[in-house]
PDB file of C-alpha atoms in Angstrom:
ATOM      1  CA  MET A  66       0.000   0.000   0.000  1.00  0.00           C
ATOM      2  CA  THR A  67       1.305   3.473  -0.853  1.00  0.00           C
ATOM      3  CA  LEU A  68       0.974   6.738   1.032  1.00  0.00           C
ATOM      4  CA  ARG A  69      -2.382   7.376  -0.616  1.00  0.00           C
ATOM      5  CA  SER A  70      -3.611   5.641   2.550  1.00  0.00           C
ATOM      6  CA  PHE A  71      -2.953   8.927   4.331  1.00  0.00           C
ATOM      7  CA  SER A  72      -5.752  10.692   2.445  1.00  0.00           C
ATOM      8  CA  TYR A  73      -8.126  12.942   4.303  1.00  0.00           C
ATOM      9  CA  VAL A  74      -9.844  11.462   7.341  1.00  0.00           C
ATOM     10  CA  LEU A  75     -13.614  11.308   7.743  1.00  0.00           C
ATOM     11  CA  VAL A  76     -13.411  12.114  11.434  1.00  0.00           C
ATOM     12  CA  THR A  77     -13.099  15.868  11.998  1.00  0.00           C
ATOM     13  CA  LEU A  78     -10.183  16.519  14.350  1.00  0.00           C
ATOM     14  CA  THR A  79     -11.423  19.140  16.825  1.00  0.00           C
ATOM     15  CA  LEU A  80      -9.394  18.493  19.951  1.00  0.00           C
ATOM     16  CA  LEU A  81      -5.844  19.525  19.098  1.00  0.00           C
ATOM     17  CA  ALA A  82      -5.932  23.262  18.518  1.00  0.00           C
ATOM     18  CA  GLY A  83      -3.110  23.946  20.948  1.00  0.00           C
ATOM     19  CA  CYS A  84       0.376  24.516  19.656  1.00  0.00           C
ATOM     20  CA  SER A  85       3.172  21.951  19.899  1.00  0.00           C
ATOM     21  CA  SER A  86       6.789  22.605  20.737  1.00  0.00           C
ATOM     22  CA  ASP A  87       7.561  20.839  17.442  1.00  0.00           C
ATOM     23  CA  PRO A  88       6.634  23.278  14.603  1.00  0.00           C
ATOM     24  CA  ASN A  89       6.424  20.490  12.011  1.00  0.00           C
ATOM     25  CA  GLN A  90       3.909  18.595  14.103  1.00  0.00           C
ATOM     26  CA  THR A  91       1.962  21.793  14.775  1.00  0.00           C
ATOM     27  CA  ALA A  92       1.571  22.348  11.028  1.00  0.00           C
ATOM     28  CA  LEU A  93       0.260  18.829  10.519  1.00  0.00           C
ATOM     29  CA  ILE A  94      -2.303  19.237  13.292  1.00  0.00           C
ATOM     30  CA  GLU A  95      -3.456  22.600  11.942  1.00  0.00           C
ATOM     31  CA  GLN A  96      -3.918  21.044   8.505  1.00  0.00           C
ATOM     32  CA  ALA A  97      -5.953  18.244  10.052  1.00  0.00           C
ATOM     33  CA  PHE A  98      -8.382  20.845  11.426  1.00  0.00           C
ATOM     34  CA  SER A  99      -9.036  22.254   7.990  1.00  0.00           C
ATOM     35  CA  LYS A 100      -9.609  18.951   6.162  1.00  0.00           C
ATOM     36  CA  THR A 101     -12.277  16.275   6.069  1.00  0.00           C
ATOM     37  CA  ALA A 102     -12.157  12.898   4.445  1.00  0.00           C
ATOM     38  CA  VAL A 103     -13.185  11.629   1.073  1.00  0.00           C
ATOM     39  CA  LEU A 104     -12.752   7.987   2.023  1.00  0.00           C
ATOM     40  CA  GLU A 105     -15.191   5.994   4.142  1.00  0.00           C
ATOM     41  CA  PRO A 106     -13.589   4.553   7.304  1.00  0.00           C
ATOM     42  CA  GLY A 107     -13.504   0.794   7.807  1.00  0.00           C
ATOM     43  CA  THR A 108     -16.018  -0.908  10.073  1.00  0.00           C
ATOM     44  CA  ALA A 109     -13.373  -1.955  12.591  1.00  0.00           C
ATOM     45  CA  PHE A 110     -12.224   1.654  12.974  1.00  0.00           C
ATOM     46  CA  LEU A 111     -15.755   2.957  13.457  1.00  0.00           C
ATOM     47  CA  THR A 112     -16.534   0.248  16.007  1.00  0.00           C
ATOM     48  CA  ALA A 113     -13.471   1.115  18.075  1.00  0.00           C
ATOM     49  CA  ARG A 114     -14.025   4.861  17.754  1.00  0.00           C
ATOM     50  CA  ASN A 115     -17.692   4.619  18.739  1.00  0.00           C
ATOM     51  CA  SER A 116     -16.786   2.531  21.781  1.00  0.00           C
ATOM     52  CA  GLY A 117     -14.685   5.373  23.129  1.00  0.00           C
ATOM     53  CA  ALA A 118     -11.299   3.725  22.499  1.00  0.00           C
ATOM     54  CA  PRO A 119      -8.178   5.864  23.031  1.00  0.00           C
ATOM     55  CA  ALA A 120      -6.990   7.743  19.952  1.00  0.00           C
ATOM     56  CA  TYR A 121      -3.900   9.414  18.486  1.00  0.00           C
ATOM     57  CA  VAL A 122      -3.712  12.022  15.767  1.00  0.00           C
ATOM     58  CA  ALA A 123      -0.765  11.144  13.525  1.00  0.00           C
ATOM     59  CA  GLY A 124       1.233  12.723  10.733  1.00  0.00           C
ATOM     60  CA  LEU A 125       4.209  11.720   8.621  1.00  0.00           C
ATOM     61  CA  GLN A 126       6.876  14.378   8.990  1.00  0.00           C
ATOM     62  CA  ASN A 127       8.302  14.199   5.460  1.00  0.00           C
ATOM     63  CA  LYS A 128       5.023  14.120   3.495  1.00  0.00           C
ATOM     64  CA  GLU A 129       2.692  17.056   2.954  1.00  0.00           C
ATOM     65  CA  ASN A 130      -0.912  16.484   4.104  1.00  0.00           C
ATOM     66  CA  ALA A 131       0.010  12.985   5.337  1.00  0.00           C
ATOM     67  CA  TYR A 132      -2.060  12.639   8.500  1.00  0.00           C
ATOM     68  CA  THR A 133      -4.729  10.418   9.960  1.00  0.00           C
ATOM     69  CA  LEU A 134      -6.299   9.255  13.224  1.00  0.00           C
ATOM     70  CA  PHE A 135      -5.507   5.986  15.004  1.00  0.00           C
ATOM     71  CA  VAL A 136      -7.757   4.287  17.566  1.00  0.00           C
ATOM     72  CA  ARG A 137      -6.842   1.361  19.784  1.00  0.00           C
ATOM     73  CA  GLN A 138      -8.442  -1.892  18.654  1.00  0.00           C
ATOM     74  CA  THR A 139      -6.923  -4.599  20.860  1.00  0.00           C
ATOM     75  CA  VAL A 140      -4.555  -5.156  23.800  1.00  0.00           C
ATOM     76  CA  ASN A 141      -2.946  -8.538  24.549  1.00  0.00           C
ATOM     77  CA  THR A 142      -1.726  -9.975  27.838  1.00  0.00           C
ATOM     78  CA  LYS A 143       1.765  -8.525  27.254  1.00  0.00           C
ATOM     79  CA  GLY A 144       0.381  -5.012  26.994  1.00  0.00           C
ATOM     80  CA  GLU A 145       0.991  -4.915  23.228  1.00  0.00           C
ATOM     81  CA  GLU A 146      -1.654  -2.863  21.462  1.00  0.00           C
ATOM     82  CA  THR A 147      -3.053  -2.757  17.928  1.00  0.00           C
ATOM     83  CA  TRP A 148      -4.078   0.675  16.652  1.00  0.00           C
ATOM     84  CA  ILE A 149      -5.957   1.164  13.370  1.00  0.00           C
ATOM     85  CA  SER A 150      -6.782   4.128  11.147  1.00  0.00           C
ATOM     86  CA  PRO A 151      -9.896   4.801   9.035  1.00  0.00           C
ATOM     87  CA  ASP A 152      -7.801   4.136   5.923  1.00  0.00           C
ATOM     88  CA  HIS A 153      -6.628   0.654   6.999  1.00  0.00           C
ATOM     89  CA  LEU A 154      -3.179   1.457   8.334  1.00  0.00           C
ATOM     90  CA  SER A 155      -2.155  -0.158  11.591  1.00  0.00           C
ATOM     91  CA  LEU A 156       0.378   0.314  14.373  1.00  0.00           C
ATOM     92  CA  GLY A 157       1.618  -2.109  16.983  1.00  0.00           C
ATOM     93  CA  MET A 158       2.434  -0.148  20.116  1.00  0.00           C
ATOM     94  CA  LYS A 159       3.447  -0.678  23.725  1.00  0.00           C
ATOM     95  CA  ASP A 160       2.929   2.165  26.182  1.00  0.00           C
ATOM     96  CA  GLY A 161       3.192   4.750  23.426  1.00  0.00           C
ATOM     97  CA  ILE A 162       6.204   3.319  21.558  1.00  0.00           C
ATOM     98  CA  ILE A 163       5.839   1.809  18.070  1.00  0.00           C
ATOM     99  CA  ILE A 164       6.711  -1.888  17.842  1.00  0.00           C
ATOM    100  CA  ALA A 165       5.253  -2.641  14.377  1.00  0.00           C
ATOM    101  CA  THR A 166       3.655  -0.930  11.378  1.00  0.00           C
ATOM    102  CA  ARG A 167       1.515  -2.158   8.493  1.00  0.00           C
ATOM    103  CA  GLY A 168       0.399  -0.360   5.347  1.00  0.00           C
ATOM    104  CA  PHE A 169       2.990   2.420   5.293  1.00  0.00           C
ATOM    105  CA  GLY A 170       5.396   0.746   2.877  1.00  0.00           C
ATOM    106  CA  ASN A 171       8.879  -0.134   4.196  1.00  0.00           C
ATOM    107  CA  ASP A 172       7.185  -1.305   7.371  1.00  0.00           C
ATOM    108  CA  VAL A 173       8.517  -2.479  10.719  1.00  0.00           C
ATOM    109  CA  TYR A 174       7.854  -6.189  11.230  1.00  0.00           C
ATOM    110  CA  ALA A 175       8.740  -6.005  14.920  1.00  0.00           C
ATOM    111  CA  ALA A 176      10.777  -3.936  17.372  1.00  0.00           C
ATOM    112  CA  ASP A 177      12.199  -4.566  20.817  1.00  0.00           C
ATOM    113  CA  ILE A 178      11.769  -1.324  22.748  1.00  0.00           C
ATOM    114  CA  ASP A 179      11.833  -2.529  26.366  1.00  0.00           C
ATOM    115  CA  SER A 180      15.141  -0.826  27.141  1.00  0.00           C
ATOM    116  CA  THR A 181      13.866   2.492  25.789  1.00  0.00           C
ATOM    117  CA  LEU A 182      10.562   2.212  27.616  1.00  0.00           C
ATOM    118  CA  HIS A 183      12.249   1.454  30.931  1.00  0.00           C
ATOM    119  CA  ALA A 184      14.569   4.453  30.566  1.00  0.00           C
ATOM    120  CA  LEU A 185      11.714   6.845  29.745  1.00  0.00           C
ATOM    121  CA  LYS A 186       9.627   5.695  32.688  1.00  0.00           C
ATOM    122  CA  ALA A 187      12.627   6.045  34.989  1.00  0.00           C
ATOM    123  CA  GLY A 188      13.232   9.563  33.681  1.00  0.00           C
ATOM    124  CA  GLY A 189      17.011   9.496  33.975  1.00  0.00           C
ATOM    125  CA  GLU A 190      19.651  11.596  32.242  1.00  0.00           C
ATOM    126  CA  ASN A 191      21.951  10.432  29.431  1.00  0.00           C
ATOM    127  CA  ILE A 192      20.978   6.761  29.576  1.00  0.00           C
ATOM    128  CA  ILE A 193      22.542   4.324  27.096  1.00  0.00           C
ATOM    129  CA  THR A 194      20.056   1.797  25.697  1.00  0.00           C
ATOM    130  CA  GLU A 195      19.668  -0.715  22.867  1.00  0.00           C
ATOM    131  CA  HIS A 196      16.915  -0.580  20.271  1.00  0.00           C
ATOM    132  CA  PHE A 197      16.233  -3.523  17.928  1.00  0.00           C
ATOM    133  CA  ILE A 198      14.174  -3.208  14.727  1.00  0.00           C
ATOM    134  CA  THR A 199      13.243  -5.934  12.240  1.00  0.00           C
ATOM    135  CA  PRO A 200      12.160  -4.419   8.887  1.00  0.00           C
ATOM    136  CA  LEU A 201       9.379  -6.056   6.885  1.00  0.00           C
ATOM    137  CA  SER A 202      10.852  -6.892   3.493  1.00  0.00           C
ATOM    138  CA  GLY A 203       9.587  -8.753   0.458  1.00  0.00           C
ATOM    139  CA  SER A 204      12.335 -11.340   0.680  1.00  0.00           C
ATOM    140  CA  SER A 205      12.509 -14.449   2.840  1.00  0.00           C
ATOM    141  CA  GLN A 206      15.479 -12.989   4.718  1.00  0.00           C
ATOM    142  CA  VAL A 207      14.711 -11.492   8.120  1.00  0.00           C
ATOM    143  CA  GLU A 208      17.319  -8.982   9.260  1.00  0.00           C
ATOM    144  CA  ARG A 209      17.234  -7.699  12.817  1.00  0.00           C
ATOM    145  CA  LEU A 210      18.923  -4.316  13.094  1.00  0.00           C
ATOM    146  CA  ALA A 211      20.611  -3.432  16.379  1.00  0.00           C
ATOM    147  CA  PHE A 212      21.077   0.198  17.414  1.00  0.00           C
ATOM    148  CA  ARG A 213      22.961   1.698  20.320  1.00  0.00           C
ATOM    149  CA  CYS A 214      21.010   4.656  21.655  1.00  0.00           C
ATOM    150  CA  GLN A 215      21.413   7.510  24.097  1.00  0.00           C
ATOM    151  CA  ILE A 216      18.404   9.029  25.820  1.00  0.00           C
ATOM    152  CA  THR A 217      18.803  12.632  26.977  1.00  0.00           C
ATOM    153  CA  HIS A 218      16.424  14.954  28.789  1.00  0.00           C
ATOM    154  CA  GLN A 219      15.937  18.167  26.808  1.00  0.00           C
ATOM    155  CA  SER A 220      13.388  20.327  28.578  1.00  0.00           C
ATOM    156  CA  ARG A 221      10.174  20.533  30.554  1.00  0.00           C
ATOM    157  CA  GLU A 222       7.310  21.421  28.225  1.00  0.00           C
ATOM    158  CA  PRO A 223       3.512  21.801  28.282  1.00  0.00           C
ATOM    159  CA  VAL A 224       1.632  19.736  25.687  1.00  0.00           C
ATOM    160  CA  PRO A 225      -2.033  20.714  25.081  1.00  0.00           C
ATOM    161  CA  LEU A 226      -4.051  17.534  24.608  1.00  0.00           C
ATOM    162  CA  SER A 227      -7.470  19.186  24.443  1.00  0.00           C
ATOM    163  CA  SER A 228      -9.053  22.587  24.895  1.00  0.00           C
ATOM    164  CA  SER A 229      -9.284  21.909  28.623  1.00  0.00           C
ATOM    165  CA  TYR A 230      -6.209  19.830  29.455  1.00  0.00           C
ATOM    166  CA  THR A 231      -2.498  20.488  29.060  1.00  0.00           C
ATOM    167  CA  ALA A 232      -0.007  17.830  30.087  1.00  0.00           C
ATOM    168  CA  ASP A 233       3.119  18.801  32.012  1.00  0.00           C
ATOM    169  CA  THR A 234       5.833  16.796  30.253  1.00  0.00           C
ATOM    170  CA  ASP A 235       9.528  16.098  30.025  1.00  0.00           C
ATOM    171  CA  LEU A 236      10.891  15.990  26.482  1.00  0.00           C
ATOM    172  CA  PHE A 237      13.465  13.271  25.823  1.00  0.00           C
ATOM    173  CA  TYR A 238      15.544  12.634  22.703  1.00  0.00           C
ATOM    174  CA  GLU A 239      16.536   9.077  21.854  1.00  0.00           C
ATOM    175  CA  THR A 240      19.475   9.210  19.418  1.00  0.00           C
ATOM    176  CA  CYS A 241      20.237   5.806  17.867  1.00  0.00           C
ATOM    177  CA  ARG A 242      22.885   4.597  15.446  1.00  0.00           C
ATOM    178  CA  ASN A 243      24.611   1.555  14.049  1.00  0.00           C
ATOM    179  CA  GLY A 244      27.263   1.368  11.357  1.00  0.00           C
ATOM    180  CA  GLN A 245      24.940   2.488   8.541  1.00  0.00           C
ATOM    181  CA  VAL A 246      21.889   4.246   9.987  1.00  0.00           C
ATOM    182  CA  LYS A 247      21.289   7.066  12.462  1.00  0.00           C
ATOM    183  CA  PHE A 248      17.910   8.316  13.646  1.00  0.00           C
ATOM    184  CA  GLN A 249      16.330  10.247  16.497  1.00  0.00           C
ATOM    185  CA  ASN A 250      13.052   9.736  18.345  1.00  0.00           C
ATOM    186  CA  TRP A 251      11.358  12.414  20.449  1.00  0.00           C
ATOM    187  CA  PHE A 252       9.181  11.530  23.444  1.00  0.00           C
ATOM    188  CA  TRP A 253       7.077  13.872  25.587  1.00  0.00           C
ATOM    189  CA  VAL A 254       6.511  12.022  28.877  1.00  0.00           C
ATOM    190  CA  GLU A 255       3.898  13.312  31.317  1.00  0.00           C
ATOM    191  CA  ARG A 256       5.641  14.000  34.603  1.00  0.00           C
ATOM    192  CA  GLU A 257       2.893  12.720  36.913  1.00  0.00           C
ATOM    193  CA  THR A 258       1.821   9.550  35.086  1.00  0.00           C
ATOM    194  CA  ARG A 259       5.067   8.764  33.145  1.00  0.00           C
ATOM    195  CA  LYS A 260       2.852   8.236  30.104  1.00  0.00           C
ATOM    196  CA  ILE A 261       4.103   9.119  26.617  1.00  0.00           C
ATOM    197  CA  VAL A 262       1.493  11.629  25.424  1.00  0.00           C
ATOM    198  CA  GLN A 263       3.283  12.873  22.328  1.00  0.00           C
ATOM    199  CA  SER A 264       6.130  11.525  20.212  1.00  0.00           C
ATOM    200  CA  ARG A 265       7.952  11.618  16.918  1.00  0.00           C
ATOM    201  CA  GLN A 266       9.203   8.135  16.041  1.00  0.00           C
ATOM    202  CA  TRP A 267      11.360   6.851  13.197  1.00  0.00           C
ATOM    203  CA  ILE A 268       9.910   4.007  11.109  1.00  0.00           C
ATOM    204  CA  SER A 269      12.433   3.555   8.288  1.00  0.00           C
ATOM    205  CA  GLU A 270      14.741   5.585   6.075  1.00  0.00           C
ATOM    206  CA  GLU A 271      12.141   5.542   3.288  1.00  0.00           C
ATOM    207  CA  THR A 272       9.059   6.288   5.399  1.00  0.00           C
ATOM    208  CA  GLY A 273      10.676   8.685   7.832  1.00  0.00           C
ATOM    209  CA  GLU A 274       9.158   9.731  11.151  1.00  0.00           C
ATOM    210  CA  LEU A 275       5.598   9.486  12.434  1.00  0.00           C
ATOM    211  CA  ALA A 276       4.361  12.167  14.820  1.00  0.00           C
ATOM    212  CA  LEU A 277       1.735  11.048  17.351  1.00  0.00           C
ATOM    213  CA  ARG A 278      -0.290  13.015  19.856  1.00  0.00           C
ATOM    214  CA  LEU A 279      -2.755  11.488  22.309  1.00  0.00           C
ATOM    215  CA  VAL A 280      -6.346  12.699  21.991  1.00  0.00           C
ATOM    216  CA  VAL A 281      -8.015  13.625  25.289  1.00  0.00           C
ATOM    217  CA  GLU A 282     -11.753  14.225  25.125  1.00  0.00           C
TER     218      GLU A 282
END
């Protein structure tokens, strides 16, 4: 599936008018306010949305008008979640960190993010972690990529999640590299709950980064 999947969303996004500390993400959210969809959402998405499932607004950072809404569909006993969009994209996530993608092109088959998650919840400074990503390729070869990462605390920042609620967060950068690839993830972690309420996460060199912000209604 190509990035046409990120066409305009049927659901009108009315809860994210506040500005973000990331100007690229702010632009994507503002665009989402001014657009409505031309595609009909899938039944599974509507069922989850109508049940009051948690939701994220999402936008690809390197594609113009590439945004959508994800709602949580399932959670397994390991705390691994499946999130789906109205245009049939899906994310595997665990506590706000992406562990799999489907439908983006150049997808992530699986990712081991436990070291990153532990460091963010602990809230330490300059923590060295390991991040493992297995790309989804068309070949029969499965290559697990290992990255050495450093997590650093950048600042304390407010993140508006609705017209009536602003989260008090710590912004962390996770800078990862191996011999060939370098990328950076951004995580806004709410100080009281240690929940990741906003992020910008790398998927692949081809797809780039996905910005996510929790919807609070």
